[in-house]
Every structure is written in C-alpha cells, then in structure tokens.
C-alpha cells in the first residue's frame, strides 16, 4: 500500500505523560500497545481499516516491542488467530468490519467463546450501522449474546475509549471470555486527546518466546465434546458472574446524576455524544455536556449488571432506553431485570423512538420530547420543538430552492480499470441479450448504478459465483459472476470456483485483477505484484507481473481461462462473447487485468515528481473531444460513465444538443477512445500528449508544427 502513515506511527511511539492527539481508531491502536498486546491481526474494512493499516506499516517498531502483526486473509482467519490466547497468557487483538466480518468469523468465534481464553482477547468491531453503513444493517449485539462474549460500546471520547481497551483485556482475563468492542463510524473518527502511557513490551512475545506447549495437556481447552458441554455451563455459571463482578467493581458503566431525578435515561455508550447534543438543543444540557437529566451510559452493553440497572431505575417514575437498531436487545433485558427486581419505574424505549436505523440528533430529540411529555411534563422541551421546526423549515426551504436534484450515485474512480469491463459487457449484451449478473462486494459493485445497471444479486464477499450456482440450471443464458481479486482470495476461490468445478458448473466468472483489495483502501492481497515490479512499472499497469490468480485457477482445474487487458474494450468484448456462447461445458474464467487506478496514481505521483525535479522529460496522456465532430448523441457517456467525460453547451449556434467534453482530471486511461472504436461511435475523440521538460527534438517539432498551423 502506497499511503504512508508516518505521523500516525509517531503517535504510537508516544511515551508516558505525552499527549496523544488524533482519531478514535488510532487511540485504540495506541491503547493496544499500552495494554501489552502480543499479537494483532484483522481484516480491513471501514471504519476500522486504519487500525490494521497503521499496525502493518509500523511493523519495524512493533518488532522492537516483540508484537506480531498479521494482515489476515479473512475475518475467519483473524478470529482463529485468537486461538493463541486459549492456552497461553498472551494478549491478542483483532479487528474487522461488522456485521459482515463477524458473520464470516462466526465459526471460529463460537469455538473460541466456548473454549474460553486465558490471555485477554479483544475484537475491535467497526459497527457499520446507520446512515453511513455500507453493509447489511444488523447489529453485533446478537453475536455477543448468543455466544456469551462481552460487548463494549464506549462513549466516543478518547480517554474513555482508551480506558475501555485496557479494561477490555482485564475483563477478558477476569472472566476467561473474549471481549468485543463495537465502534461506530463516529467513534472511529471522533478527534480528541489523552495522556499517553508507556507502551508495554508483552511478557510473552516474538522476543520472549515460550519453550513450547503447556506441559500438562488440558482437554478442557479444546472446544470439542465432551468438553463443550462443561464449557456451556461454565459460560453462565462462572464466566458471566465473573464478568459482571469486574464491570461493577471497575465501574465501567457511568452514572451522570442530575437535578431532574424523577426520570432517567439509559443509553448505549456509543450514542452518548448524540444524546448530549440532543439534550443541548432542547435546552437540557450545557455546551460542556452537563445534562439536567440523569444518564446511565452503558460502556458495556453485554452483559448488563442487574444491580446497576435496578439501582439506577429505583425511585424514578420512568426510564427511557436509547438503543440504536433492532431488535431491542437491551430494552428487553432491562425489562426482565426491572421486573425481577420489582422496580416499579415505567420502562420506555422503542415505543418512543424508531425501531430501525440511525439515531440521529433529530430522532433523539423527538423521542426525548415524547418521553418527557408523558413522564416529566414540567420539563420545558419547547427549545427542542423550536429546533425541530427550524430544521423542518430549512429542509423545506432548501428543497424549494433546489427543486428535485438529480441522483448522484457513487461511481468508479476516474480511469478505473473495472469500468471498461462493464462497457464491454454492455456492448455484448446488445447482441446476445442481458444475462443474470451476480455481483460481489468490491468496487465493481458500482456497476450496479447507471450507466451500467448490471447486478441482480449481491450475497457477500467472494460469494458471487456461488450465488449464481442455482441460477445457471434455470436459465437459457449463462449467468455471469463478477468478483474482485480481494473477494477471490477472501472466499471466492473455495466457495465459488472449487464448488463450481466440483459440480461441473457452466457459468462465467470475471475476476477483476486490479492487484489490491481496493474498496477497503488498497490493502495488499496474495497476488499483489511485488514491490520491485511496482517500482519498475512507472507509466504502466503493474499487475501483469503477477500470475498467482491464473496459476491457482489452472492448478485447481479451470480449463477455459483468458487473461485480458481491461482497457482493450474490443478484446474484452471478444473474450466475453466467447465465454457466453462457446460450446465448452464448464466454468469459464476471464481474468480482467488492470491495476487499480487509485493505487497506480498514488504510486506514480511521487515517481513523476522526482522525474520532473531531475529535469527529465515526462509525457502525460490526455483525451479530448473534438466539438465539431461530436454528434451530441452521448453514446460515449452511456458506455463509459467516467466522471471526467461530461457535457457542455454546443459552441455551434445552429446545433442545440450539448456536446461531450473531457474536463480536468482525465488520467488518460484511454477508455473513451477504446469505446468509440469498439462500439463504432463518432470519431470525435482525440488523444493528446502533454510533454513536461521537453527535449530539443520536442521543441523543434513544436516549432515546425506551429509554422504549419
Ligand atoms: S479504488 Fe481502484 S478499483 Fe476501486 S474504483 Fe477506484 S480505481 Fe477502481
Ligand atoms: S481517457 Fe476517458 S475514460 Fe479515461 S479518464 Fe480520461 S475521460 Fe475518463
């Protein structure tokens, strides 16, 4: 990965008493080192990619501490890595995006939770729930509850987050249970500071190795019957009480008492900042977060401590539970706790607030107003009503001024190598008809939007080919599965390719070989071209230097295999047409080869800057549209979708249709020219070379040309 985290790594090196400034997720990273973690692993995914990206680049420093870092090939392998803490007093942490990553890791997690741990284990989850979420909207809470693993949800405040990381390990050890910490996108990116502690070199590490496995073989540490039956009992009879004891003794949950004590608010720690902001706009909290209503902030949302809940609710007329997402796990548990403790406080939650979706400040203000209106009508909430009215007015005013805005779906980067593949598929579909397209997780999923509108299903990372398995025998036309190289290595090779070969499937698979797990921040995969090849490939794609995907497919038994340069649209269309129409009965794989443009540009920029600084000649390619030739039918735009290929007013007063134009930002990938050629469009595209630091020959040539102009 070309992005450098030099400044972040400096923050990791902070010593006792120095001040850390930065984002929540980097604070977690520093807190892991302060906690004496021995190993760190994970699988990238927003909003926690940063943790692993920084750790991977900080390998040199972590080597000094003896901390092992592993960029795992999937969340399942990351979860399995925690097995190191079952038999040894070793602290370990892994990270991934949830809920999807937790789903992938489920097998290993269940076994880990059953066996229990000796060394503290912390799983840092990017809880991708709510308006910014890009995965299926579910909560990690269900996993914690079903496996009896503990779930932290710290207040988005750096000292609290760091404190909870340190306590997370201790809680895990006190209860022999893995601990998860969910961090929503706002918690990951909240900025702040905390007083750093010295990093702790772990007691057992790469530098202080164990001699071998435990001398005494303990069958009970294996999640295997009959041990699993005992472990199932241990969970509720020993580990759960131990965890509750630790949570209560260490006061991991926080009570903020306040003057208006007749009612109380119980909130997931992660929602605390939004709650305080909602109270502030209602005139019920000051700018420093001091609220007029008592709050119990649950920094640990599973398990709850019944005594804490009952004590908070006792003597109050009613309590409101603020819990984002469905179902209302916490509210149901609190209802049980209050009923068992015979606490008469009325319980509210989802009856005042929406069941599903993001709890924005606006949602919270509405819910709080409803709750207070019923149980504390003397509390003046008119400021909140006024604020809501102003928000509504602003919205109406904005929509009145702007009218209905055109949709702006997300799209591929400028010059992305995946765009030409979908152009080719679109062209071929005009001849043979539209096939069923099984999409996958990754950048190529942008093709489900205009102008490609391709993609009938999306069932998970690396699952596209598997998801087309039952479509193929039901349709006259072959289904097509599209998969990135990230998805291919994550899951697709076995779930899709091996399964298709074993079942003699007749589908078509397109593997986007762009060299990286691009959608998550261009992390390296096993087929990423070697560093040396990337350095050499100054102006060109570097991915052809690696044949791991092709060799793996051949080794597995794929007989119909083509590797095609993505930007050669005509060649791509030929290969695709052949795959769709050949008599060959079996899996057909097209490896679409083209380096991720984002990564390529990151790679090129410093190389070009150095070249220019040395005064060397450099040629940039740009494409343009001859406005006199452009017919204004915009077929090129419908085939390309490149954001730098757009329209402008026709300069010809006799023609009204806007003409196509290429604006700044073109990276010269050549797709527009290729499309025009492959689809036989109007010949309006031209290719220009911008020469920087021209040589004597360039200058003479330019002079001759200018004389002839
Ligand atoms: S990150 Fe790379 S693969 Fe993804 S859209 Fe951008 S250029 Fe394409
Ligand atoms: S050559 Fe065409 S498709 Fe490629 S970046 Fe430039 S305008 Fe976009």
GROMACS .gro file of N, CA, C and O in nm, residues 337-403:
model
  268
  337UNK      N    1  -3.483  -0.742   3.400
  337UNK     CA    2  -3.412  -0.706   3.524
  337UNK      C    3  -3.505  -0.629   3.618
  337UNK      O    4  -3.516  -0.659   3.737
  338UNK      N    5  -3.576  -0.530   3.564
  338UNK     CA    6  -3.663  -0.446   3.649
  338UNK      C    7  -3.778  -0.528   3.706
  338UNK      O    8  -3.818  -0.512   3.821
  339UNK      N    9  -3.831  -0.617   3.622
  339UNK     CA   10  -3.944  -0.700   3.669
  339UNK      C   11  -3.899  -0.792   3.782
  339UNK      O   12  -3.965  -0.804   3.883
  340UNK      N   13  -3.782  -0.854   3.762
  340UNK     CA   14  -3.731  -0.947   3.865
  340UNK      C   15  -3.699  -0.873   3.995
  340UNK      O   16  -3.718  -0.926   4.104
  341UNK      N   17  -3.648  -0.751   3.980
  341UNK     CA   18  -3.610  -0.673   4.100
  341UNK      C   19  -3.730  -0.598   4.157
  341UNK      O   20  -3.717  -0.528   4.258
  342UNK      N   21  -3.844  -0.610   4.090
  342UNK     CA   22  -3.968  -0.544   4.132
  342UNK      C   23  -3.949  -0.393   4.147
  342UNK      O   24  -3.994  -0.330   4.243
  343UNK      N   25  -3.878  -0.338   4.050
  343UNK     CA   26  -3.862  -0.192   4.045
  343UNK      C   27  -3.981  -0.136   3.967
  343UNK      O   28  -4.005  -0.176   3.852
  344UNK      N   29  -4.059  -0.047   4.025
  344UNK     CA   30  -4.183  -0.007   3.959
  344UNK      C   31  -4.169   0.097   3.847
  344UNK      O   32  -4.267   0.132   3.783
  345UNK      N   33  -4.047   0.147   3.822
  345UNK     CA   34  -4.032   0.252   3.720
  345UNK      C   35  -4.089   0.204   3.586
  345UNK      O   36  -4.067   0.091   3.546
  346UNK      N   37  -4.160   0.295   3.519
  346UNK     CA   38  -4.212   0.261   3.385
  346UNK      C   39  -4.095   0.253   3.289
  346UNK      O   40  -4.001   0.334   3.298
  347UNK      N   41  -4.101   0.160   3.196
  347UNK     CA   42  -3.990   0.142   3.101
  347UNK      C   43  -4.034   0.184   2.961
  347UNK      O   44  -4.138   0.139   2.911
  348UNK      N   45  -3.955   0.271   2.900
  348UNK     CA   46  -3.981   0.312   2.761
  348UNK      C   47  -3.854   0.296   2.679
  348UNK      O   48  -3.744   0.290   2.732
  349UNK      N   49  -3.874   0.289   2.549
  349UNK     CA   50  -3.759   0.273   2.459
  349UNK      C   51  -3.810   0.286   2.317
  349UNK      O   52  -3.841   0.394   2.268
  350UNK      N   53  -3.826   0.171   2.254
  350UNK     CA   54  -3.865   0.173   2.113
  350UNK      C   55  -4.007   0.226   2.092
  350UNK      O   56  -4.046   0.255   1.979
  351UNK      N   57  -4.086   0.236   2.199
  351UNK     CA   58  -4.220   0.293   2.182
  351UNK      C   59  -4.211   0.446   2.165
  351UNK      O   60  -4.303   0.509   2.112
  352UNK      N   61  -4.098   0.505   2.206
  352UNK     CA   62  -4.079   0.650   2.188
  352UNK      C   63  -3.987   0.680   2.070
  352UNK      O   64  -3.988   0.791   2.017
  353UNK      N   65  -3.905   0.583   2.035
  353UNK     CA   66  -3.806   0.606   1.929
  353UNK      C   67  -3.826   0.505   1.817
  353UNK      O   68  -3.883   0.399   1.838
  354UNK      N   69  -3.774   0.536   1.700
  354UNK     CA   70  -3.791   0.443   1.587
  354UNK      C   71  -3.720   0.311   1.614
  354UNK      O   72  -3.618   0.306   1.683
  355UNK      N   73  -3.775   0.204   1.558
  355UNK     CA   74  -3.718   0.071   1.580
  355UNK      C   75  -3.585   0.056   1.508
  355UNK      O   76  -3.487   0.010   1.565
  356UNK      N   77  -3.580   0.093   1.378
  356UNK     CA   78  -3.460   0.066   1.298
  356UNK      C   79  -3.393   0.196   1.255
  356UNK      O   80  -3.455   0.301   1.254
  357UNK      N   81  -3.267   0.185   1.222
  357UNK     CA   82  -3.195   0.297   1.162
  357UNK      C   83  -3.119   0.381   1.263
  357UNK      O   84  -3.124   0.359   1.384
  358UNK      N   85  -3.049   0.478   1.205
  358UNK     CA   86  -2.959   0.567   1.278
  358UNK      C   87  -3.034   0.652   1.380
  358UNK      O   88  -3.138   0.709   1.347
  359UNK      N   89  -2.981   0.660   1.502
  359UNK     CA   90  -3.037   0.753   1.600
  359UNK      C   91  -2.964   0.886   1.588
  359UNK      O   92  -2.869   0.914   1.661
  360UNK      N   93  -3.009   0.965   1.494
  360UNK     CA   94  -2.951   1.098   1.475
  360UNK      C   95  -3.003   1.188   1.588
  360UNK      O   96  -3.096   1.152   1.661
  361UNK      N   97  -2.946   1.307   1.596
  361UNK     CA   98  -2.989   1.401   1.700
  361UNK      C   99  -3.138   1.432   1.682
  361UNK      O  100  -3.215   1.438   1.778
  362UNK      N  101  -3.180   1.445   1.558
  362UNK     CA  102  -3.321   1.477   1.529
  362UNK      C  103  -3.414   1.366   1.582
  362UNK      O  104  -3.515   1.394   1.647
  363UNK      N  105  -3.374   1.242   1.558
  363UNK     CA  106  -3.455   1.128   1.605
  363UNK      C  107  -3.460   1.129   1.757
  363UNK      O  108  -3.566   1.107   1.819
  364UNK      N  109  -3.346   1.157   1.819
  364UNK     CA  110  -3.340   1.155   1.966
  364UNK      C  111  -3.425   1.267   2.026
  364UNK      O  112  -3.493   1.246   2.127
  365UNK      N  113  -3.420   1.384   1.964
  365UNK     CA  114  -3.499   1.497   2.017
  365UNK      C  115  -3.648   1.460   2.017
  365UNK      O  116  -3.719   1.483   2.115
  366UNK      N  117  -3.694   1.401   1.908
  366UNK     CA  118  -3.836   1.361   1.900
  366UNK      C  119  -3.870   1.261   2.011
  366UNK      O  120  -3.971   1.271   2.078
  367UNK      N  121  -3.783   1.160   2.026
  367UNK     CA  122  -3.808   1.055   2.125
  367UNK      C  123  -3.807   1.109   2.267
  367UNK      O  124  -3.893   1.075   2.349
  368UNK      N  125  -3.709   1.195   2.296
  368UNK     CA  126  -3.699   1.253   2.430
  368UNK      C  127  -3.821   1.338   2.461
  368UNK      O  128  -3.876   1.335   2.572
  369UNK      N  129  -3.865   1.415   2.360
  369UNK     CA  130  -3.981   1.503   2.381
  369UNK      C  131  -4.104   1.420   2.414
  369UNK      O  132  -4.183   1.453   2.504
  370UNK      N  133  -4.119   1.309   2.346
  370UNK     CA  134  -4.235   1.222   2.370
  370UNK      C  135  -4.229   1.164   2.512
  370UNK      O  136  -4.328   1.165   2.586
  371UNK      N  137  -4.112   1.116   2.549
  371UNK     CA  138  -4.094   1.055   2.681
  371UNK      C  139  -4.117   1.158   2.791
  371UNK      O  140  -4.192   1.134   2.888
  372UNK      N  141  -4.056   1.274   2.777
  372UNK     CA  142  -4.068   1.376   2.882
  372UNK      C  143  -4.211   1.430   2.889
  372UNK      O  144  -4.263   1.459   2.997
  373UNK      N  145  -4.276   1.440   2.773
  373UNK     CA  146  -4.414   1.488   2.769
  373UNK      C  147  -4.504   1.399   2.854
  373UNK      O  148  -4.598   1.445   2.919
  374UNK      N  149  -4.474   1.269   2.856
  374UNK     CA  150  -4.558   1.176   2.930
  374UNK      C  151  -4.520   1.168   3.078
  374UNK      O  152  -4.608   1.160   3.164
  375UNK      N  153  -4.390   1.171   3.106
  375UNK     CA  154  -4.348   1.144   3.244
  375UNK      C  155  -4.288   1.263   3.319
  375UNK      O  156  -4.273   1.256   3.441
  376UNK      N  157  -4.253   1.367   3.250
  376UNK     CA  158  -4.199   1.486   3.318
  376UNK      C  159  -4.250   1.611   3.245
  376UNK      O  160  -4.171   1.688   3.190
  377UNK      N  161  -4.383   1.627   3.242
  377UNK     CA  162  -4.438   1.738   3.162
  377UNK      C  163  -4.393   1.875   3.211
  377UNK      O  164  -4.400   1.974   3.135
  378UNK      N  165  -4.345   1.882   3.336
  378UNK     CA  166  -4.299   2.010   3.389
  378UNK      C  167  -4.164   2.052   3.326
  378UNK      O  168  -4.124   2.167   3.335
  379UNK      N  169  -4.095   1.956   3.262
  379UNK     CA  170  -3.966   1.992   3.199
  379UNK      C  171  -3.997   2.060   3.066
  379UNK      O  172  -4.070   2.006   2.982
  380UNK      N  173  -3.942   2.178   3.052
  380UNK     CA  174  -3.971   2.258   2.932
  380UNK      C  175  -3.892   2.203   2.813
  380UNK      O  176  -3.768   2.207   2.813
  381UNK      N  177  -3.961   2.149   2.714
  381UNK     CA  178  -3.893   2.095   2.595
  381UNK      C  179  -3.919   2.183   2.472
  381UNK      O  180  -3.897   2.140   2.359
  382UNK      N  181  -3.968   2.305   2.497
  382UNK     CA  182  -4.007   2.388   2.383
  382UNK      C  183  -3.887   2.425   2.295
  382UNK      O  184  -3.901   2.443   2.173
  383UNK      N  185  -3.766   2.432   2.355
  383UNK     CA  186  -3.648   2.465   2.273
  383UNK      C  187  -3.626   2.355   2.169
  383UNK      O  188  -3.590   2.383   2.053
  384UNK      N  189  -3.652   2.230   2.208
  384UNK     CA  190  -3.637   2.117   2.115
  384UNK      C  191  -3.740   2.126   2.004
  384UNK      O  192  -3.709   2.104   1.887
  385UNK      N  193  -3.865   2.163   2.042
  385UNK     CA  194  -3.971   2.175   1.941
  385UNK      C  195  -3.935   2.285   1.842
  385UNK      O  196  -3.953   2.271   1.720
  386UNK      N  197  -3.880   2.394   1.896
  386UNK     CA  198  -3.839   2.507   1.810
  386UNK      C  199  -3.727   2.464   1.715
  386UNK      O  200  -3.728   2.496   1.597
  387UNK      N  201  -3.632   2.387   1.770
  387UNK     CA  202  -3.519   2.341   1.687
  387UNK      C  203  -3.569   2.249   1.576
  387UNK      O  204  -3.529   2.262   1.460
  388UNK      N  205  -3.661   2.158   1.612
  388UNK     CA  206  -3.715   2.067   1.509
  388UNK      C  207  -3.789   2.146   1.402
  388UNK      O  208  -3.778   2.116   1.282
  389UNK      N  209  -3.863   2.250   1.446
  389UNK     CA  210  -3.938   2.331   1.349
  389UNK      C  211  -3.840   2.401   1.254
  389UNK      O  212  -3.862   2.407   1.133
  390UNK      N  213  -3.729   2.452   1.311
  390UNK     CA  214  -3.631   2.522   1.226
  390UNK      C  215  -3.565   2.424   1.128
  390UNK      O  216  -3.542   2.458   1.012
  391UNK      N  217  -3.536   2.302   1.175
  391UNK     CA  218  -3.477   2.201   1.085
  391UNK      C  219  -3.573   2.172   0.970
  391UNK      O  220  -3.534   2.167   0.853
  392UNK      N  221  -3.702   2.156   1.005
  392UNK     CA  222  -3.803   2.126   0.903
  392UNK      C  223  -3.813   2.240   0.802
  392UNK      O  224  -3.821   2.219   0.681
  393UNK      N  225  -3.809   2.362   0.857
  393UNK     CA  226  -3.821   2.481   0.771
  393UNK      C  227  -3.702   2.490   0.674
  393UNK      O  228  -3.718   2.516   0.556
  394UNK      N  229  -3.584   2.462   0.730
  394UNK     CA  230  -3.462   2.467   0.649
  394UNK      C  231  -3.469   2.365   0.536
  394UNK      O  232  -3.435   2.394   0.421
  395UNK      N  233  -3.522   2.249   0.571
  395UNK     CA  234  -3.532   2.142   0.471
  395UNK      C  235  -3.629   2.182   0.360
  395UNK      O  236  -3.602   2.167   0.242
  396UNK      N  237  -3.744   2.238   0.402
  396UNK     CA  238  -3.844   2.279   0.302
  396UNK      C  239  -3.788   2.391   0.214
  396UNK      O  240  -3.804   2.391   0.093
  397UNK      N  241  -3.719   2.485   0.280
  397UNK     CA  242  -3.662   2.597   0.206
  397UNK      C  243  -3.560   2.547   0.104
  397UNK      O  244  -3.561   2.587  -0.012
  398UNK      N  245  -3.474   2.454   0.150
  398UNK     CA  246  -3.369   2.402   0.060
  398UNK      C  247  -3.432   2.329  -0.057
  398UNK      O  248  -3.392   2.349  -0.173
  399UNK      N  249  -3.535   2.248  -0.029
  399UNK     CA  250  -3.592   2.173  -0.141
  399UNK      C  251  -3.670   2.266  -0.233
  399UNK      O  252  -3.676   2.245  -0.354
  400UNK      N  253  -3.727   2.377  -0.177
  400UNK     CA  254  -3.796   2.475  -0.261
  400UNK      C  255  -3.698   2.544  -0.355
  400UNK      O  256  -3.725   2.566  -0.473
  401UNK      N  257  -3.579   2.578  -0.302
  401UNK     CA  258  -3.481   2.649  -0.384
  401UNK      C  259  -3.415   2.557  -0.486
  401UNK      O  260  -3.387   2.596  -0.599
  402UNK      N  261  -3.388   2.435  -0.444
  402UNK     CA  262  -3.311   2.345  -0.531
  402UNK      C  263  -3.399   2.260  -0.622
  402UNK      O  264  -3.354   2.212  -0.725
  403UNK      N  265  -3.525   2.244  -0.585
  403UNK     CA  266  -3.613   2.156  -0.662
  403UNK      C  267  -3.567   2.012  -0.643
  403UNK      O  268  -3.489   1.981  -0.553
   0.00000   0.00000   0.00000
